[in-house]
């Protein structure tokens, strides 16, 4: 065990000397500091990088082998930190960390924007019928559910009923709110046709945001009853805290509300201005391609910003937690995994 650690350290030192541009490689650790918003933002830009969707099977095997060589201290001379970080980025983007199996391409985090943008465009289409509203809301929540399931924590077996419950709750809440708001807007006699059309474009946001909150609560309500693990500064388990669970769910829910805000609010505002330009009025066929580009840009910016709001491992003072937690450690603060 000691020999393995020594050889791995030697490999790390060799890699560090070989590259001055990249930080020293740490197996399984983020490349960028997670204590600052900018560091988390850069980290998640790597996580959602769509270029990893085009990595070949051969390149994936090479990346996995390179990391195995580093782990066992058999790294060949001349390998740089940059190569090691790149290999880890590829492996983490494609393979599930718990099962080591390939994640289906549309459900990878790196595929969330490319495969999710057409759904966003559909959600924001003008003059939606009842059927199209139901269809796009259902498709959006189905895609989210598949992404959540494909990237779930698989270290502990979780009943499929929990995911089904969360999925059905999200679909029902999204469809109900979207249809209800559309009906209210249609019956609002004080609105001019132009105003009614503009207001309808903002309907998807409250529907999606409320569905996201519903999904988080239904999927993770067990944490509120049982608590979540809190760790001291050395990574030692201190205990299980229900108060930390509430903080974790609140942070996750806030992230899920912030995420669709730029995606579903900015494009309608931008498109309402662009539609008045001479170019689009003369060429209405360009409306859909332009709206798709606007949605893609908003989605690409919103996703890393939203998931960078809070650190993955959040910190909380022990004085804010249960008395038994405060008594179990001498640390002033503890950390917990908030989830995504």
Short mmCIF file of C-alpha atoms in Angstrom, two decimals:
data_model
loop_
_atom_site.label_atom_id
_atom_site.label_comp_id
_atom_site.label_asym_id
_atom_site.label_seq_id
_atom_site.Cartn_x
_atom_site.Cartn_y
_atom_site.Cartn_z
CA UNK A 1 0.00 0.00 0.00
CA UNK A 2 2.86 2.36 0.97
CA UNK A 3 4.80 1.37 -2.16
CA UNK A 4 1.78 2.18 -4.33
CA UNK A 5 1.41 5.60 -2.69
CA UNK A 6 5.13 6.30 -3.16
CA UNK A 7 5.12 5.36 -6.84
CA UNK A 8 1.93 7.37 -7.44
CA UNK A 9 3.57 10.39 -5.78
CA UNK A 10 6.64 9.95 -7.95
CA UNK A 11 4.43 9.80 -11.04
CA UNK A 12 2.67 12.98 -9.93
CA UNK A 13 5.99 14.77 -9.43
CA UNK A 14 7.18 13.64 -12.85
CA UNK A 15 3.98 14.91 -14.47
CA UNK A 16 4.22 18.22 -12.60
CA UNK A 17 7.77 18.79 -13.82
CA UNK A 18 6.70 17.99 -17.37
CA UNK A 19 4.07 20.70 -17.52
CA UNK A 20 4.06 24.23 -16.07
CA UNK A 21 0.85 25.44 -17.74
CA UNK A 22 -1.56 23.14 -15.87
CA UNK A 23 -1.82 22.71 -12.08
CA UNK A 24 -0.37 19.52 -10.57
CA UNK A 25 -2.67 16.62 -11.38
CA UNK A 26 -4.78 15.08 -8.60
CA UNK A 27 -6.64 11.89 -9.40
CA UNK A 28 -10.39 12.25 -8.84
CA UNK A 29 -10.11 15.91 -7.82
CA UNK A 30 -11.41 18.98 -9.72
CA UNK A 31 -8.83 20.84 -11.78
CA UNK A 32 -10.02 24.24 -10.55
CA UNK A 33 -10.46 25.49 -6.98
CA UNK A 34 -14.04 24.99 -5.77
CA UNK A 35 -13.92 27.67 -3.07
CA UNK A 36 -14.56 30.52 -5.53
CA UNK A 37 -17.44 31.05 -7.96
CA UNK A 38 -15.01 31.49 -10.88
CA UNK A 39 -13.26 28.24 -10.06
CA UNK A 40 -16.57 26.36 -9.94
CA UNK A 41 -17.66 28.06 -13.18
CA UNK A 42 -14.51 26.90 -14.99
CA UNK A 43 -14.95 23.40 -13.55
CA UNK A 44 -18.51 23.08 -14.82
CA UNK A 45 -17.54 24.46 -18.23
CA UNK A 46 -15.34 21.36 -18.45
CA UNK A 47 -18.18 19.12 -17.20
CA UNK A 48 -20.64 20.31 -19.88
CA UNK A 49 -18.09 20.60 -22.71
CA UNK A 50 -19.95 19.10 -25.72
CA UNK A 51 -16.69 18.23 -27.48
CA UNK A 52 -16.44 15.13 -25.28
CA UNK A 53 -19.49 13.76 -27.14
CA UNK A 54 -17.21 13.16 -30.14
CA UNK A 55 -14.50 11.24 -28.30
CA UNK A 56 -13.84 7.91 -30.02
CA UNK A 57 -13.84 4.55 -28.27
CA UNK A 58 -10.10 4.29 -28.82
CA UNK A 59 -9.46 7.71 -27.26
CA UNK A 60 -11.60 6.76 -24.27
CA UNK A 61 -9.63 3.54 -23.72
CA UNK A 62 -6.37 5.49 -23.94
CA UNK A 63 -7.62 8.03 -21.38
CA UNK A 64 -8.72 5.30 -18.96
CA UNK A 65 -5.40 3.45 -19.37
CA UNK A 66 -3.42 6.64 -18.76
CA UNK A 67 -5.25 7.21 -15.48
CA UNK A 68 -4.72 3.56 -14.47
CA UNK A 69 -0.99 3.93 -15.17
CA UNK A 70 -0.88 7.04 -13.00
CA UNK A 71 -2.79 5.29 -10.21
CA UNK A 72 -0.40 2.32 -10.16
CA UNK A 73 2.76 4.39 -10.60
CA UNK A 74 3.59 3.04 -14.05
CA UNK A 75 3.19 6.33 -15.94
CA UNK A 76 5.50 6.58 -18.95
CA UNK A 77 8.05 9.42 -18.92
CA UNK A 78 7.06 12.71 -20.55
CA UNK A 79 3.33 12.63 -19.72
CA UNK A 80 2.21 16.16 -18.81
CA UNK A 81 -0.31 17.40 -16.28
CA UNK A 82 -2.39 18.71 -19.16
CA UNK A 83 -2.63 15.22 -20.67
CA UNK A 84 -3.68 13.76 -17.32
CA UNK A 85 -6.34 16.43 -16.73
CA UNK A 86 -7.62 15.90 -20.28
CA UNK A 87 -7.81 12.12 -19.73
CA UNK A 88 -9.73 12.57 -16.48
CA UNK A 89 -12.12 15.03 -18.16
CA UNK A 90 -12.88 12.48 -20.90
CA UNK A 91 -13.41 9.61 -18.47
CA UNK A 92 -15.67 11.60 -16.15
CA UNK A 93 -17.74 12.93 -19.06
CA UNK A 94 -18.47 9.49 -20.54
CA UNK A 95 -18.30 6.86 -17.78
CA UNK A 96 -20.48 6.71 -14.67
CA UNK A 97 -18.21 7.14 -11.62
CA UNK A 98 -19.92 4.36 -9.62
CA UNK A 99 -20.74 1.73 -12.25
CA UNK A 100 -17.92 2.57 -14.70
CA UNK A 101 -20.42 2.05 -17.53
CA UNK A 102 -20.90 4.42 -20.47
CA UNK A 103 -23.71 6.94 -20.02
CA UNK A 104 -26.09 7.16 -22.99
CA UNK A 105 -25.00 10.22 -24.99
CA UNK A 106 -28.23 12.34 -24.71
CA UNK A 107 -28.22 11.90 -20.93
CA UNK A 108 -24.62 12.93 -20.25
CA UNK A 109 -24.03 16.35 -18.67
CA UNK A 110 -21.99 17.23 -21.77
CA UNK A 111 -25.05 16.45 -23.90
CA UNK A 112 -27.51 18.43 -21.76
CA UNK A 113 -27.26 21.62 -23.84
CA UNK A 114 -27.08 20.09 -27.36
CA UNK A 115 -30.00 17.72 -26.72
CA UNK A 116 -31.91 20.08 -24.43
CA UNK A 117 -31.88 23.16 -26.68
CA UNK A 118 -34.46 21.80 -29.19
CA UNK A 119 -36.80 21.17 -26.24
CA UNK A 120 -36.31 24.75 -25.01
CA UNK A 121 -37.09 26.04 -28.51
CA UNK A 122 -40.27 23.94 -28.48
CA UNK A 123 -41.29 25.28 -25.06
CA UNK A 124 -40.96 28.85 -26.35
CA UNK A 125 -42.79 28.42 -29.66
CA UNK A 126 -45.51 31.09 -30.07
CA UNK A 127 -49.23 30.31 -30.39
CA UNK A 128 -49.05 27.01 -28.48
CA UNK A 129 -52.07 24.73 -28.53
CA UNK A 130 -53.14 22.71 -25.49
CA UNK A 131 -51.67 19.56 -27.04
CA UNK A 132 -48.32 21.18 -27.90
CA UNK A 133 -48.04 22.73 -24.41
CA UNK A 134 -48.59 19.33 -22.79
CA UNK A 135 -46.20 17.61 -25.22
CA UNK A 136 -43.24 20.00 -24.73
CA UNK A 137 -43.64 20.13 -20.95
CA UNK A 138 -43.80 16.32 -20.81
CA UNK A 139 -40.76 15.98 -23.10
CA UNK A 140 -38.76 18.48 -21.04
CA UNK A 141 -39.47 16.72 -17.74
CA UNK A 142 -38.81 13.30 -19.33
CA UNK A 143 -35.41 14.49 -20.54
CA UNK A 144 -34.59 15.93 -17.10
CA UNK A 145 -35.65 12.69 -15.40
CA UNK A 146 -33.43 10.61 -17.70
CA UNK A 147 -30.44 12.91 -17.08
CA UNK A 148 -31.02 12.72 -13.31
CA UNK A 149 -31.29 8.93 -13.38
CA UNK A 150 -28.28 8.42 -15.66
CA UNK A 151 -26.10 10.59 -13.38
CA UNK A 152 -27.52 9.36 -10.06
CA UNK A 153 -25.45 8.26 -7.09
CA UNK A 154 -25.28 4.49 -7.63
CA UNK A 155 -23.24 3.59 -4.55
CA UNK A 156 -26.43 2.72 -2.66
CA UNK A 157 -29.38 0.90 -4.24
CA UNK A 158 -32.35 3.24 -4.65
CA UNK A 159 -35.87 2.01 -5.41
CA UNK A 160 -37.16 2.81 -8.89
CA UNK A 161 -40.39 4.00 -7.26
CA UNK A 162 -38.55 7.08 -5.94
CA UNK A 163 -37.55 8.16 -9.44
CA UNK A 164 -41.01 7.39 -10.84
CA UNK A 165 -42.61 9.41 -8.05
CA UNK A 166 -40.35 12.39 -8.73
CA UNK A 167 -40.90 12.12 -12.48
CA UNK A 168 -44.70 11.97 -12.24
CA UNK A 169 -44.77 14.83 -9.74
CA UNK A 170 -42.66 17.01 -12.02
CA UNK A 171 -44.72 16.21 -15.13
CA UNK A 172 -48.05 16.79 -13.39
CA UNK A 173 -46.97 20.09 -11.83
CA UNK A 174 -45.37 21.40 -15.04
CA UNK A 175 -48.32 20.51 -17.26
CA UNK A 176 -50.90 21.77 -14.76
CA UNK A 177 -49.27 25.16 -14.28
CA UNK A 178 -48.48 25.66 -17.97
CA UNK A 179 -52.01 24.75 -19.10
CA UNK A 180 -53.60 26.73 -16.25
CA UNK A 181 -51.63 29.90 -17.00
CA UNK A 182 -52.31 29.60 -20.74
CA UNK A 183 -56.04 29.34 -20.06
CA UNK A 184 -55.92 32.39 -17.77
CA UNK A 185 -54.03 34.42 -20.37
CA UNK A 186 -56.52 33.44 -23.08
CA UNK A 187 -59.42 34.57 -20.89
CA UNK A 188 -57.76 37.89 -19.98
CA UNK A 189 -59.89 40.29 -22.03
CA UNK A 190 -57.83 43.34 -21.06
CA UNK A 191 -54.82 42.07 -23.02
CA UNK A 192 -54.32 43.07 -26.63
CA UNK A 193 -53.44 40.19 -28.98
CA UNK A 194 -49.79 41.34 -29.05
CA UNK A 195 -49.60 41.55 -25.25
CA UNK A 196 -51.30 38.17 -24.86
CA UNK A 197 -48.75 36.58 -27.21
CA UNK A 198 -45.86 38.16 -25.26
CA UNK A 199 -47.23 37.02 -21.88
CA UNK A 200 -47.77 33.48 -23.19
CA UNK A 201 -44.09 33.27 -24.04
CA UNK A 202 -43.20 33.62 -20.35
CA UNK A 203 -45.57 30.83 -19.22
CA UNK A 204 -42.94 28.03 -19.53
CA UNK A 205 -40.69 29.56 -16.84
CA UNK A 206 -43.02 29.29 -13.79
CA UNK A 207 -44.14 25.87 -15.02
CA UNK A 208 -40.60 24.50 -15.37
CA UNK A 209 -39.30 26.18 -12.20
CA UNK A 210 -42.13 24.79 -10.05
CA UNK A 211 -41.71 21.34 -11.60
CA UNK A 212 -37.98 21.44 -10.81
CA UNK A 213 -38.71 22.23 -7.16
CA UNK A 214 -41.36 19.52 -7.02
CA UNK A 215 -38.90 17.02 -8.49
CA UNK A 216 -36.19 17.88 -5.93
CA UNK A 217 -38.57 17.61 -2.98
CA UNK A 218 -40.15 14.32 -4.10
CA UNK A 219 -36.83 12.71 -5.01
CA UNK A 220 -35.00 13.77 -1.85
CA UNK A 221 -37.68 14.11 0.84
CA UNK A 222 -36.15 11.09 2.59
CA UNK A 223 -33.10 13.23 3.40
CA UNK A 224 -35.32 15.59 5.40
CA UNK A 225 -36.47 12.66 7.54
CA UNK A 226 -33.14 10.85 7.90
CA UNK A 227 -30.63 13.70 7.50
CA UNK A 228 -27.45 13.76 5.42
CA UNK A 229 -23.84 13.04 6.35
CA UNK A 230 -21.72 15.95 7.56
CA UNK A 231 -17.91 15.74 7.58
CA UNK A 232 -15.17 17.59 9.44
CA UNK A 233 -12.21 19.30 7.80
CA UNK A 234 -10.29 16.01 7.57
CA UNK A 235 -13.16 14.24 5.81
CA UNK A 236 -14.20 12.23 8.87
CA UNK A 237 -17.89 11.50 9.32
CA UNK A 238 -19.33 13.56 12.20
CA UNK A 239 -22.94 12.43 12.00
CA UNK A 240 -26.23 12.79 10.13
CA UNK A 241 -28.00 16.17 10.19
CA UNK A 242 -31.58 17.04 9.21
CA UNK A 243 -30.75 20.76 9.37
CA UNK A 244 -27.92 20.29 6.85
CA UNK A 245 -30.40 18.35 4.68
CA UNK A 246 -32.75 21.35 4.68
CA UNK A 247 -29.88 23.63 3.65
CA UNK A 248 -28.85 21.21 0.90
CA UNK A 249 -32.37 20.97 -0.52
CA UNK A 250 -32.86 24.75 -0.35
CA UNK A 251 -29.60 25.36 -2.24
CA UNK A 252 -30.45 22.71 -4.84
CA UNK A 253 -33.99 24.06 -5.28
CA UNK A 254 -32.65 27.61 -5.72
CA UNK A 255 -30.22 26.34 -8.36
CA UNK A 256 -33.07 24.59 -10.19
CA UNK A 257 -35.09 27.86 -10.18
CA UNK A 258 -32.18 30.00 -11.38
CA UNK A 259 -31.25 27.57 -14.19
CA UNK A 260 -34.39 27.98 -16.35
CA UNK A 261 -34.62 31.74 -15.69
CA UNK A 262 -32.16 32.95 -18.38
CA UNK A 263 -33.14 30.05 -20.66
CA UNK A 264 -36.89 30.73 -20.61
CA UNK A 265 -36.99 34.47 -19.83
CA UNK A 266 -34.21 36.02 -21.93
CA UNK A 267 -35.11 34.47 -25.32
CA UNK A 268 -38.71 35.84 -25.31
CA UNK A 269 -37.39 39.33 -24.50
CA UNK A 270 -34.67 39.15 -27.16
CA UNK A 271 -37.01 37.67 -29.78
CA UNK A 272 -39.70 40.31 -29.15
CA UNK A 273 -37.11 42.93 -30.12
CA UNK A 274 -35.58 40.99 -33.03
CA UNK A 275 -38.99 40.29 -34.57
CA UNK A 276 -39.42 44.02 -35.10
CA UNK A 277 -36.27 44.28 -37.24
CA UNK A 278 -36.62 44.73 -40.98
CA UNK A 279 -34.62 41.55 -41.65
CA UNK A 280 -36.93 39.19 -39.80
CA UNK A 281 -40.09 40.97 -40.92
CA UNK A 282 -38.98 40.55 -44.52
CA UNK A 283 -37.82 36.96 -43.96
CA UNK A 284 -40.14 35.28 -41.43
CA UNK A 285 -38.60 31.88 -42.24
CA UNK A 286 -35.52 32.99 -40.31
CA UNK A 287 -37.51 33.31 -37.06
CA UNK A 288 -37.10 29.69 -35.99
CA UNK A 289 -33.33 29.45 -36.74
CA UNK A 290 -32.71 32.78 -34.98
CA UNK A 291 -34.77 31.71 -31.97
CA UNK A 292 -32.82 28.44 -31.84
CA UNK A 293 -29.51 30.32 -31.77
CA UNK A 294 -30.77 32.68 -29.05
CA UNK A 295 -31.95 29.71 -26.96
CA UNK A 296 -28.64 27.89 -27.46
CA UNK A 297 -26.67 30.95 -26.33
CA UNK A 298 -28.90 31.48 -23.27
CA UNK A 299 -28.77 27.77 -22.35
CA UNK A 300 -25.00 27.58 -22.76
CA UNK A 301 -24.54 30.55 -20.41
CA UNK A 302 -27.23 29.67 -17.87
CA UNK A 303 -26.27 26.06 -17.11
CA UNK A 304 -22.70 26.59 -15.84
CA UNK A 305 -23.71 29.82 -14.05
CA UNK A 306 -26.59 28.14 -12.19
CA UNK A 307 -24.74 25.01 -11.07
CA UNK A 308 -21.76 27.15 -9.99
CA UNK A 309 -23.81 29.18 -7.49
CA UNK A 310 -23.01 26.90 -4.55
CA UNK A 311 -20.03 24.61 -3.93
CA UNK A 312 -20.71 20.90 -4.36
CA UNK A 313 -19.42 20.50 -0.81
CA UNK A 314 -21.10 23.26 1.19
CA UNK A 315 -19.85 24.49 4.56
CA UNK A 316 -21.96 25.23 7.64
CA UNK A 317 -21.13 26.19 11.22
CA UNK A 318 -21.71 23.47 13.79
CA UNK A 319 -23.52 25.99 16.00
CA UNK A 320 -26.34 26.04 13.42
CA UNK A 321 -26.77 22.25 13.53
CA UNK A 322 -28.21 19.81 16.06
CA UNK A 323 -26.56 19.85 19.52
CA UNK A 324 -25.38 16.26 19.12
CA UNK A 325 -23.50 17.22 15.95
CA UNK A 326 -21.80 20.17 17.68
CA UNK A 327 -20.77 17.91 20.58
CA UNK A 328 -19.39 15.22 18.27
CA UNK A 329 -16.62 17.40 16.79
CA UNK A 330 -14.18 20.10 17.79
CA UNK A 331 -14.38 21.68 14.33
CA UNK A 332 -16.11 25.06 14.11
CA UNK A 333 -17.54 24.13 10.69
CA UNK A 334 -18.50 20.95 8.86
CA UNK A 335 -19.21 20.23 5.18
CA UNK A 336 -21.96 18.33 3.36
CA UNK A 337 -22.65 17.26 -0.22
CA UNK A 338 -25.55 19.40 -1.45
CA UNK A 339 -26.16 17.40 -4.64
CA UNK A 340 -26.97 18.90 -8.05
#
